Short mmCIF file of C-alpha atoms in Angstrom, two decimals:
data_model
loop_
_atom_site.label_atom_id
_atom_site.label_comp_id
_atom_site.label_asym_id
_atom_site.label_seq_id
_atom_site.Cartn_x
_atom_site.Cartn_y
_atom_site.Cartn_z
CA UNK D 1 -12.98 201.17 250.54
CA UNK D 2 -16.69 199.42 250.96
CA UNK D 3 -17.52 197.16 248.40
CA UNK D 4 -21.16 195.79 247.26
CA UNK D 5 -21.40 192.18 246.93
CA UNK D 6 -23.21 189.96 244.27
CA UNK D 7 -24.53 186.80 246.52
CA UNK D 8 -24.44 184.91 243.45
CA UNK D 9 -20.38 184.19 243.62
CA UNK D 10 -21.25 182.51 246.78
CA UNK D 11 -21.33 178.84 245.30
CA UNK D 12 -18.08 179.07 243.74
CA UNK D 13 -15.96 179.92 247.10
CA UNK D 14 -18.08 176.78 248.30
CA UNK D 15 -15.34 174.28 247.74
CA UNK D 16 -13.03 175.39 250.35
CA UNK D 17 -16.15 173.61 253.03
CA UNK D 18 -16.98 170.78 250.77
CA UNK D 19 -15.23 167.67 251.47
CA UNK D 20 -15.90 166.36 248.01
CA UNK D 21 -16.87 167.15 244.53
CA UNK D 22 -20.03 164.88 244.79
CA UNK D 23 -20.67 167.33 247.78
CA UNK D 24 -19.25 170.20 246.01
CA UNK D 25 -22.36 169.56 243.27
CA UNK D 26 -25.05 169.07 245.53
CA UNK D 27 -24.04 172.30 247.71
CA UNK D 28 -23.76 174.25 244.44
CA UNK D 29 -27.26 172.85 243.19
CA UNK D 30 -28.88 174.13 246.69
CA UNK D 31 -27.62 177.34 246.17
CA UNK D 32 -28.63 177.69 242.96
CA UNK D 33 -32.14 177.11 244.26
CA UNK D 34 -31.90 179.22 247.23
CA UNK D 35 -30.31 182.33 244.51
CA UNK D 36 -33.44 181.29 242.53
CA UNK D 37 -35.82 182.16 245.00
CA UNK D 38 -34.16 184.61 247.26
CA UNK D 39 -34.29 187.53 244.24
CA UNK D 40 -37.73 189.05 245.35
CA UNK D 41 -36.20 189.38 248.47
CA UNK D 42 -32.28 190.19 247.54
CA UNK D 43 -30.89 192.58 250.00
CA UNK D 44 -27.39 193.35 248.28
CA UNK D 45 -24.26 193.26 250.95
CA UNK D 46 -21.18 195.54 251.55
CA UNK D 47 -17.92 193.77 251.71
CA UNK D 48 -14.73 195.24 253.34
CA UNK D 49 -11.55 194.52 252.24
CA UNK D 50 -9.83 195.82 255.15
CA UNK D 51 -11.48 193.70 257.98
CA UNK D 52 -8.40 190.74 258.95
CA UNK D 53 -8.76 187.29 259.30
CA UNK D 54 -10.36 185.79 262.56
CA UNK D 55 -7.34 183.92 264.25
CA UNK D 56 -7.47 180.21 263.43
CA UNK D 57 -8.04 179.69 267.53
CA UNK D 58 -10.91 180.91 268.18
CA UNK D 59 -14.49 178.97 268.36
CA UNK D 60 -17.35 180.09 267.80
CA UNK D 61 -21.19 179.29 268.29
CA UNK D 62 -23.54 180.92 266.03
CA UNK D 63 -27.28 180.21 267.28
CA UNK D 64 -30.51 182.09 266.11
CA UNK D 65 -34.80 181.49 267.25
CA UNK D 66 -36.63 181.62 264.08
CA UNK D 67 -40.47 181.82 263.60
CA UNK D 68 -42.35 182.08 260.48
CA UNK D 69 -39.05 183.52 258.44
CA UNK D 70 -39.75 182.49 254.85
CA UNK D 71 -39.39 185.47 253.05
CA UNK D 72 -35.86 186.37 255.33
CA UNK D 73 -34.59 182.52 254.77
CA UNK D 74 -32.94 182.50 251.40
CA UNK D 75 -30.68 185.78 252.08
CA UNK D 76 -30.04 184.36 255.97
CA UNK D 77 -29.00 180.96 254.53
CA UNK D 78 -26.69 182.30 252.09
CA UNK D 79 -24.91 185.13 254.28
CA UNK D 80 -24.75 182.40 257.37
CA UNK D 81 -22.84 180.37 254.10
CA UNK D 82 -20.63 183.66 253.47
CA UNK D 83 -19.69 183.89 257.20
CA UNK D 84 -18.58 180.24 257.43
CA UNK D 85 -16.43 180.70 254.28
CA UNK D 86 -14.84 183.73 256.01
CA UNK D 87 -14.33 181.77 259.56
CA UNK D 88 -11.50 179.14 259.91
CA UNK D 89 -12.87 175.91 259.06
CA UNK D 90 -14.07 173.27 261.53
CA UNK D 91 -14.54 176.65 263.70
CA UNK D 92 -17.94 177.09 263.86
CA UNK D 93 -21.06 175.17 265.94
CA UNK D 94 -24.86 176.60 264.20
CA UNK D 95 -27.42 176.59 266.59
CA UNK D 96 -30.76 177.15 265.22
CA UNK D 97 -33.99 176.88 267.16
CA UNK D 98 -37.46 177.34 265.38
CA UNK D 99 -40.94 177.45 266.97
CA UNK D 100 -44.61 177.92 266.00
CA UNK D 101 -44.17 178.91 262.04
CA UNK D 102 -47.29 178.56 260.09
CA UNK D 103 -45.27 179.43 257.09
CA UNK D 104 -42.80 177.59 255.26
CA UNK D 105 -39.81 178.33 257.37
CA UNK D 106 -39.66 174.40 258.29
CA UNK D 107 -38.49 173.88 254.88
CA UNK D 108 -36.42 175.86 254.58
CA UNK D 109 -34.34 175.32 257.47
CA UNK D 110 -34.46 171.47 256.45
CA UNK D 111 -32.16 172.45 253.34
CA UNK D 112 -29.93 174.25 255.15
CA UNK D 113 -29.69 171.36 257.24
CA UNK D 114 -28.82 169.28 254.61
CA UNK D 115 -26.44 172.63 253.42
CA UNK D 116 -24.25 172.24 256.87
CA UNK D 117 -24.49 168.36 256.43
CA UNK D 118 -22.39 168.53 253.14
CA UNK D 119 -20.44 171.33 254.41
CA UNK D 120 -19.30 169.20 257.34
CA UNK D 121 -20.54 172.38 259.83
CA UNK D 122 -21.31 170.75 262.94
CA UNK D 123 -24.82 171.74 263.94
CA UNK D 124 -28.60 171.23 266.01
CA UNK D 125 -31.42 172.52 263.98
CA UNK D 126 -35.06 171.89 265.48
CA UNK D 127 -38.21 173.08 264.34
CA UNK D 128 -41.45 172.21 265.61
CA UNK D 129 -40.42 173.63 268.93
CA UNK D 130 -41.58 175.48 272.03
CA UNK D 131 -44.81 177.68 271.60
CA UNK D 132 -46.08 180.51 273.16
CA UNK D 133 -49.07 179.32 275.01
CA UNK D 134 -51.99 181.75 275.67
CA UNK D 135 -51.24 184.15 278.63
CA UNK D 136 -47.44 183.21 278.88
CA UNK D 137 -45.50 185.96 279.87
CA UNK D 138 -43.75 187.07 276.62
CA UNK D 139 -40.33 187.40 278.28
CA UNK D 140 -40.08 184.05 280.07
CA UNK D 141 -41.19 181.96 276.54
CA UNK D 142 -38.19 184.50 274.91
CA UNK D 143 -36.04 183.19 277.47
CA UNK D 144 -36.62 179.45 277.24
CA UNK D 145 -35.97 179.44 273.38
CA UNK D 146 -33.19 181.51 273.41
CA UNK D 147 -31.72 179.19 275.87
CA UNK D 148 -33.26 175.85 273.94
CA UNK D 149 -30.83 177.64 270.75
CA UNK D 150 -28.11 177.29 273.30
CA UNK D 151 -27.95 173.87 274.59
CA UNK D 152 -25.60 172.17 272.49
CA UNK D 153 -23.38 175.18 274.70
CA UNK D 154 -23.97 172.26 277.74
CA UNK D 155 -24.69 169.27 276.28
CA UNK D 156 -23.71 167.53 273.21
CA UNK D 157 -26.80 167.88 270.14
CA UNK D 158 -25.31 165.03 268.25
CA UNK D 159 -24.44 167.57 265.49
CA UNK D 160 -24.35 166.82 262.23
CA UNK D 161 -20.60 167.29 260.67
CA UNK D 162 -17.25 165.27 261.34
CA UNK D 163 -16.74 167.80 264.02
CA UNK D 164 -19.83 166.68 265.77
CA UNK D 165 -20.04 167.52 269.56
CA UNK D 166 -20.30 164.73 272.35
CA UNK D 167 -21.60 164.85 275.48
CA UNK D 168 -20.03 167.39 277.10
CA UNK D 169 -20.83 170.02 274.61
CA UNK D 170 -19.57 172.49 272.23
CA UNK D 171 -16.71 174.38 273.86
CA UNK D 172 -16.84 178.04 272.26
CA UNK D 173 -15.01 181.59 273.12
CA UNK D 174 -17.44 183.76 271.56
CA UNK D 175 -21.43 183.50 271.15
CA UNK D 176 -23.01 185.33 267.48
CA UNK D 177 -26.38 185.25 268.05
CA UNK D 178 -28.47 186.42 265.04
CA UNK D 179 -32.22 187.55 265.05
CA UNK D 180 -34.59 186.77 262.67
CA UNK D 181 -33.15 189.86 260.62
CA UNK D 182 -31.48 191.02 257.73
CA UNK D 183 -27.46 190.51 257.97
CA UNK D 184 -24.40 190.51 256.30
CA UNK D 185 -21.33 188.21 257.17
CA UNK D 186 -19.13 191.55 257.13
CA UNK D 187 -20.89 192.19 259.91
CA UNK D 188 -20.74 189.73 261.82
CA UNK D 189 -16.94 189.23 261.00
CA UNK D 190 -16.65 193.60 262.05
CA UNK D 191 -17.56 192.54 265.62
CA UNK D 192 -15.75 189.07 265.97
CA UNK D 193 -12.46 191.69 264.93
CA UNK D 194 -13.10 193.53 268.50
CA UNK D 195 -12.76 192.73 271.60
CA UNK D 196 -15.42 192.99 274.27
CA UNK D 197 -17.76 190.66 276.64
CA UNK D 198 -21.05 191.88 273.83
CA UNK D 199 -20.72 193.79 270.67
CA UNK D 200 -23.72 194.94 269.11
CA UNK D 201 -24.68 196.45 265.51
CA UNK D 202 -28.09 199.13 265.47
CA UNK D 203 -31.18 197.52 264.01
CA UNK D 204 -33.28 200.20 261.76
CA UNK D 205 -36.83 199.97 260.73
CA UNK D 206 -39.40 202.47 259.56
CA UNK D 207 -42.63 202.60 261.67
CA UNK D 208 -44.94 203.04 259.07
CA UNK D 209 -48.26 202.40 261.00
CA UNK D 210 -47.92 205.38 263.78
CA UNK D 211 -45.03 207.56 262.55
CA UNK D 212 -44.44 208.59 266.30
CA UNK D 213 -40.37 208.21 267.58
CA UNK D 214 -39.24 208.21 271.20
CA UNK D 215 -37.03 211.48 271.97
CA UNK D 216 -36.00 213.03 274.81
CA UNK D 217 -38.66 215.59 276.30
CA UNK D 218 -37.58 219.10 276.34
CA UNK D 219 -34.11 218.43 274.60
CA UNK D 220 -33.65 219.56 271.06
CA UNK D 221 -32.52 216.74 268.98
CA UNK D 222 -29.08 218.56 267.88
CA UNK D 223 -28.14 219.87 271.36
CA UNK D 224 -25.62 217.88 273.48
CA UNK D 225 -25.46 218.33 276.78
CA UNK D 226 -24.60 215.94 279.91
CA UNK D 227 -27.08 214.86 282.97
CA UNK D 228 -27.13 212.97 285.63
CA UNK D 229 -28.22 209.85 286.97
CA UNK D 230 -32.27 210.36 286.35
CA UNK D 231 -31.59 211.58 282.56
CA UNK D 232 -33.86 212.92 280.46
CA UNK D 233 -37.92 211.39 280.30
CA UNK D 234 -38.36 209.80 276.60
CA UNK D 235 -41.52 211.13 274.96
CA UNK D 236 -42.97 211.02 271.62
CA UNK D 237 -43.38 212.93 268.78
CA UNK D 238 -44.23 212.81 264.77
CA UNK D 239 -41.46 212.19 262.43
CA UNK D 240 -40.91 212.53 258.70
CA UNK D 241 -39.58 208.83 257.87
CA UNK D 242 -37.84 209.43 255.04
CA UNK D 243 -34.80 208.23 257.54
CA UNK D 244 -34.73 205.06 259.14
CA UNK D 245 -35.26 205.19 263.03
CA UNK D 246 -33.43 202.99 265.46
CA UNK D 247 -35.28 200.57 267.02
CA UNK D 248 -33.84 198.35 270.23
CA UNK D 249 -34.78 201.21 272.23
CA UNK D 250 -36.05 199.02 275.11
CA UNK D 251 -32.69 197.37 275.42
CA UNK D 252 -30.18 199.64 274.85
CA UNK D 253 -28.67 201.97 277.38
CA UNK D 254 -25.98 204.24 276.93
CA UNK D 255 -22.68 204.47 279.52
CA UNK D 256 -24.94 206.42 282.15
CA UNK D 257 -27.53 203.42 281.58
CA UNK D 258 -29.91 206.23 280.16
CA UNK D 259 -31.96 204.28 276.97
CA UNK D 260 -31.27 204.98 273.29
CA UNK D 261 -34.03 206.90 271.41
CA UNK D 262 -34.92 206.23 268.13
CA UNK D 263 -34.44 209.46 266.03
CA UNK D 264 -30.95 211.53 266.18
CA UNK D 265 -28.90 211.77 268.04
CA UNK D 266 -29.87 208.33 269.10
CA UNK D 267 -27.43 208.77 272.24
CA UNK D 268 -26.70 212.23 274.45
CA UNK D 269 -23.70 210.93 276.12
CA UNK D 270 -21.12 212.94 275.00
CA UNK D 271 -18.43 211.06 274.65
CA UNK D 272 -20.51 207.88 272.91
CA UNK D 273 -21.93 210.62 270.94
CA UNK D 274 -18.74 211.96 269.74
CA UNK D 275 -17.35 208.69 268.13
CA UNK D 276 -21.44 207.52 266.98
CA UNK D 277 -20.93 211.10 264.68
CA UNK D 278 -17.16 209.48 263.38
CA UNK D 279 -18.86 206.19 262.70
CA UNK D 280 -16.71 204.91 265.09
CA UNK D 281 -17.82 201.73 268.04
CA UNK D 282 -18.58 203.50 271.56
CA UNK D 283 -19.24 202.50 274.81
CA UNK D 284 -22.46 200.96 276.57
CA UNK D 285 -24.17 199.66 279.38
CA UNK D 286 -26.51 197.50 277.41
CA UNK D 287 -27.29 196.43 273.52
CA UNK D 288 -28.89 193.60 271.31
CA UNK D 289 -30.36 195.11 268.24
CA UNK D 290 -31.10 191.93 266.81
CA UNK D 291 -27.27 190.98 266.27
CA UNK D 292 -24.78 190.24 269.38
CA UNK D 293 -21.28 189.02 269.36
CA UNK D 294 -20.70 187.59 273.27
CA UNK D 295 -17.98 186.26 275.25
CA UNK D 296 -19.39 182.93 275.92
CA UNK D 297 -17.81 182.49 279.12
CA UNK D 298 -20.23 183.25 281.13
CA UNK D 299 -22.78 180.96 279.69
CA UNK D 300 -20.12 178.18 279.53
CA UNK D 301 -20.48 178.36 283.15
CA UNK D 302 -23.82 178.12 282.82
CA UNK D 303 -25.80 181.19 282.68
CA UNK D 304 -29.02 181.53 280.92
CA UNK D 305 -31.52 183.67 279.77
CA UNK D 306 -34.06 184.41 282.52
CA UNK D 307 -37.58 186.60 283.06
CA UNK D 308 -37.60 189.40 286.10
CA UNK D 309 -37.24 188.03 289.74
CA UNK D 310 -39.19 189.43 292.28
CA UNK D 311 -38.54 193.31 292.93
CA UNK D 312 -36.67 193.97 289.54
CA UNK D 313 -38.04 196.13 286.87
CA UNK D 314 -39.94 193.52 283.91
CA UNK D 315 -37.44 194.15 281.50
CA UNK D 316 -36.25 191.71 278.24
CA UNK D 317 -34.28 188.76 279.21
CA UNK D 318 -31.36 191.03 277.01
CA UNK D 319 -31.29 193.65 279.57
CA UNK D 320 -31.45 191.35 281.96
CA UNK D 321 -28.51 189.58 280.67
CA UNK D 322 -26.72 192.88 280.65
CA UNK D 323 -27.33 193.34 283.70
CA UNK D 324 -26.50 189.97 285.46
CA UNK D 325 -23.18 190.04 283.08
CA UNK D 326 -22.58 193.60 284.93
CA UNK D 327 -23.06 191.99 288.26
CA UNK D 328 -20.14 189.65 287.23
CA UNK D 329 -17.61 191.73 285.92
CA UNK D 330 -17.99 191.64 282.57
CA UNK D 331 -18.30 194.87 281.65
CA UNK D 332 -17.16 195.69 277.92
CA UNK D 333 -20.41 196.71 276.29
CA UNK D 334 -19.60 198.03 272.62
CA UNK D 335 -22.22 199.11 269.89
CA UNK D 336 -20.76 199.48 266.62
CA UNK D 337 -22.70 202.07 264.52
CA UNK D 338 -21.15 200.65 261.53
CA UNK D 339 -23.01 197.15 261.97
CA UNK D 340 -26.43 197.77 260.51
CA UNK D 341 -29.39 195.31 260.25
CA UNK D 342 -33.12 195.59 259.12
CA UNK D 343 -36.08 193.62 259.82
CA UNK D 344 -37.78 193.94 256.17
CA UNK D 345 -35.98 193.93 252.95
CA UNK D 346 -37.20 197.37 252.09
CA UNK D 347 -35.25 198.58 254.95
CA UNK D 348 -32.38 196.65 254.77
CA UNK D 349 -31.56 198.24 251.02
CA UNK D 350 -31.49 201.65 253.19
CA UNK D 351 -29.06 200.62 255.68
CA UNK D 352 -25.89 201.85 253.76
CA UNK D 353 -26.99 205.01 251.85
CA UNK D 354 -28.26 208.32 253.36
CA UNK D 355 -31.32 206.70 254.95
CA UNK D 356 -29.69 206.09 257.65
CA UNK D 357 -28.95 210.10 258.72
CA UNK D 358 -25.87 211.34 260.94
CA UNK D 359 -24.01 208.06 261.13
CA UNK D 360 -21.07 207.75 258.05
CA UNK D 361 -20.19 204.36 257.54
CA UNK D 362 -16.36 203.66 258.16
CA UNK D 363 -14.47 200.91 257.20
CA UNK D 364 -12.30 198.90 259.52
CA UNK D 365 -9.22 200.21 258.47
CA UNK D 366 -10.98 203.36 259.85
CA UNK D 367 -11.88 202.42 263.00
CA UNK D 368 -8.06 200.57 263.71
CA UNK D 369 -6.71 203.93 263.20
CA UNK D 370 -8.87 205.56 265.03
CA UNK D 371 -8.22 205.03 269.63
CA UNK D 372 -10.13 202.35 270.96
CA UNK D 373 -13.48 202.78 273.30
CA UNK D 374 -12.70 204.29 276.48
CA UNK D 375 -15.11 203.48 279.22
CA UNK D 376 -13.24 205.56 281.74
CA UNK D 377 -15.66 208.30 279.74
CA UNK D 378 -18.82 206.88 281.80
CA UNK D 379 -19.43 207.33 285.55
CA UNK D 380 -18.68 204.49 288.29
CA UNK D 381 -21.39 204.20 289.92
CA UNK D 382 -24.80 204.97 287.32
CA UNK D 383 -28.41 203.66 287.35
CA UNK D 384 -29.92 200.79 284.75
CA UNK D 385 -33.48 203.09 283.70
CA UNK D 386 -35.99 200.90 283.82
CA UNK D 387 -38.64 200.84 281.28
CA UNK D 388 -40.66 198.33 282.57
CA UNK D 389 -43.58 196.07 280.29
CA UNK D 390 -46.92 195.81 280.70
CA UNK D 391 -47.84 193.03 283.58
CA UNK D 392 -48.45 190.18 281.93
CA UNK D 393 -48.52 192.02 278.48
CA UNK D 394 -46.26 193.02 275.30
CA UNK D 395 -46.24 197.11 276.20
CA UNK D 396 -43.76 198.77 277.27
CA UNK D 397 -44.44 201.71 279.47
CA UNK D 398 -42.24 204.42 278.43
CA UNK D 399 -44.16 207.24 280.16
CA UNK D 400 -42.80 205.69 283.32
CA UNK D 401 -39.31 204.87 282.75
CA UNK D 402 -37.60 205.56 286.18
CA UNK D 403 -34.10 204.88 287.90
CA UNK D 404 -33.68 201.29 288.32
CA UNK D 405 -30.67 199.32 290.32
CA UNK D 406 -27.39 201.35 290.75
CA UNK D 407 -24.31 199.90 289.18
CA UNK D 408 -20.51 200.21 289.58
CA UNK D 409 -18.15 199.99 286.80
CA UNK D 410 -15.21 198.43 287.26
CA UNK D 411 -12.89 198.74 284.58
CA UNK D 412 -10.22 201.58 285.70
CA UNK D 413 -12.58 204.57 285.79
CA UNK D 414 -12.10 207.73 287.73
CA UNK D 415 -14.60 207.75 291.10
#
């Protein structure tokens, strides 16, 4: 059974980090302050009391690009907190890489710096870093800070806790990399408990200046019905939003690499769409949506984050990833519909209640029971739509999404 919790227990599970009571005090004095201040923003969080433990093996690198995040700071400082309580200690590496704030987001991140130091969390925050400059293509600055949040990954940062990296850099298993949204350690924890090369929640927000959601053309919203390799075209059209309306639509693709919309059902494959309507984690062939759990081997190796090449559709260095990781073999894509995360608090309070329509929130006792995510459900061989941006802009053309590169999947399906 789903459980709310009060943020304001945090501080006194704090002494299982702290080394000492001196440090004990001073961590419980911070988050005091940060309680203080974060109540005009307080998004409250659901616990589950059925997720496990995360096996004391595993390592894990949590890394997030922040940029003028004062208002989402206090509740992002004190669920990162809640998720290294619930991780085995001296586990965890924190990443963060800030850039071009006007706002007070600096400070902020300066006392959680001082939060990990007396925690002994080993970690590399910068601010002050990378901006966009004018004209830079929006994709290749995305790129070079997500990779700048990764670099302790290949080289050591220093750090900041007795666990401090050296030179050769933090050696992880699994990358959590947060964006500048609304979280909850449970969820974070949820997709650590499965097993896949990237896990994904579904971000939600409510488009209040247009009110206009991407469907499919022609296709009523309730009917489900399989197609091929060209799918459906993604139009618009005016919606009601009383319910919240997905929004990584750019970056998520479902197993036949056809994109997510953002009003129900959200996916038409039918056998994703069969476990989204149980609340259960299904299949993909891409997802980000602002929280991803990934197997950081392949960046271990040394993959980064990169813009188009030459003759491949301008999509988000995400999809690009997903694609590149594709190309490589790793292949098992999961979005759990039972991760939820917001990008305003006003949205954020929705996520769990009836806001968020057709999509019943299980618990993880629920989804153990229930058979895992087959991918033997999607087709071999399936095209990556392209939904390519604006040439040297932000927009995204969705009028002219078309069949990009042809993929094979490789993980026991039928031909």
């Amino acid at each position: 059974m789903l459980q709310r919790l009060d943020l304001k227990g945090t501080g006194d599970e704090a002494e299982r980090l702290a080394g000492s009571s001196g440090a004990l005090t001073a961590v419980q004095q911070l988050l005091h302050a940060i309680e203080a201040r974060a109540s005009a923003n307080a998004v409250p969080c659901i616990i589950d009391p059925s997720l496990p433990q995360i096996a004391e093996r595993q390592r894990f690198f949590v890394a997030s690009n922040l940029h003028n995040n004062e208002k989402l700071l206090p509740h992002f400082t004190l669920q990162l907190l809640s998720l290294l309580l619930q991780l085995p200690k001296g586990s965890t590496y924190v990443s963060i890489y800030e850039s071009g704030s006007r706002d007070r987001t600096g400070e902020w991140l300066e006392l959680l710096q001082s939060l990990l130091l007396l925690l002994e969390v080993p970690s590399s925050i910068v601010t002050g870093g990378l901006t966009r400059a004018e004209g830079e293509d929006r994709i290749d600055f995305l790129a070079q800070v997500r990779n700048r949040a990764l670099e302790p990954l290949w080289r050591g940062a220093g750090g900041n806790g007795s666990a401090a990296v050296s030179g050769e850099g933090f050696r992880a298993d699994r990358i959590v990399f947060v964006n500048d949204v609304f979280f909850c350690a449970r969820d974070v924890v949820r997709l650590l408990a499965q097993d896949g090369d990237l896990l994904c929640g579904m971000d939600f927000h409510v488009d209040v200046r247009e009110g206009w959601d991407r469907h499919w053309r022609n296709i009523p919203a309730a009917e489900i019905m399989p197609y091929g390799p060209h799918g459906p075209q993604l139009g618009y059209k005016h919606q009601n939003h009383d319910h919240l309306i997905f929004y990584d639509s750019w970056v998520s693709r479902d197993l036949s690499g056809i994109p997510f919309a953002n009003s129900r059902p959200f996916v038409l494959h039918q056998y994703s769409l069969a476990r989204l309507q149980k609340g259960l984690p299904f299949p993909v062939s891409c997802c980000w949506n602002g929280l991803a759990v990934m197997n950081s081997a392949p960046f271990q190796q040394g993959y980064q984050f990169r813009t188009h090449r030459r003759g491949e559709c301008e999509a988000s260095e995400g999809s690009l990833m997903c694609e590149d990781f594709l190309r490589a073999g790793y292949q098992k894509f999961i979005v759990d519909p039972g991760v939820r995360q917001a990008y305003f608090p006003e949205t954020a309070r929705k996520l769990y209640t009836d806001k968020v329509s057709f999509i019943p929130l299980t618990t993880w006792d629920e989804v153990a029971a229930a058979p895992e995510p087959d991918f033997g459900f999607g087709p071999r061989r399936f095209h990556m739509t392209c939904c390519r941006k604006q040439a040297g802009g932000d927009i995204v053309h969705w009028e002219q999404c078309r069949p990009g590169e042809v993929f094979t999947r490789t993980l026991g399906c039928d031909a």
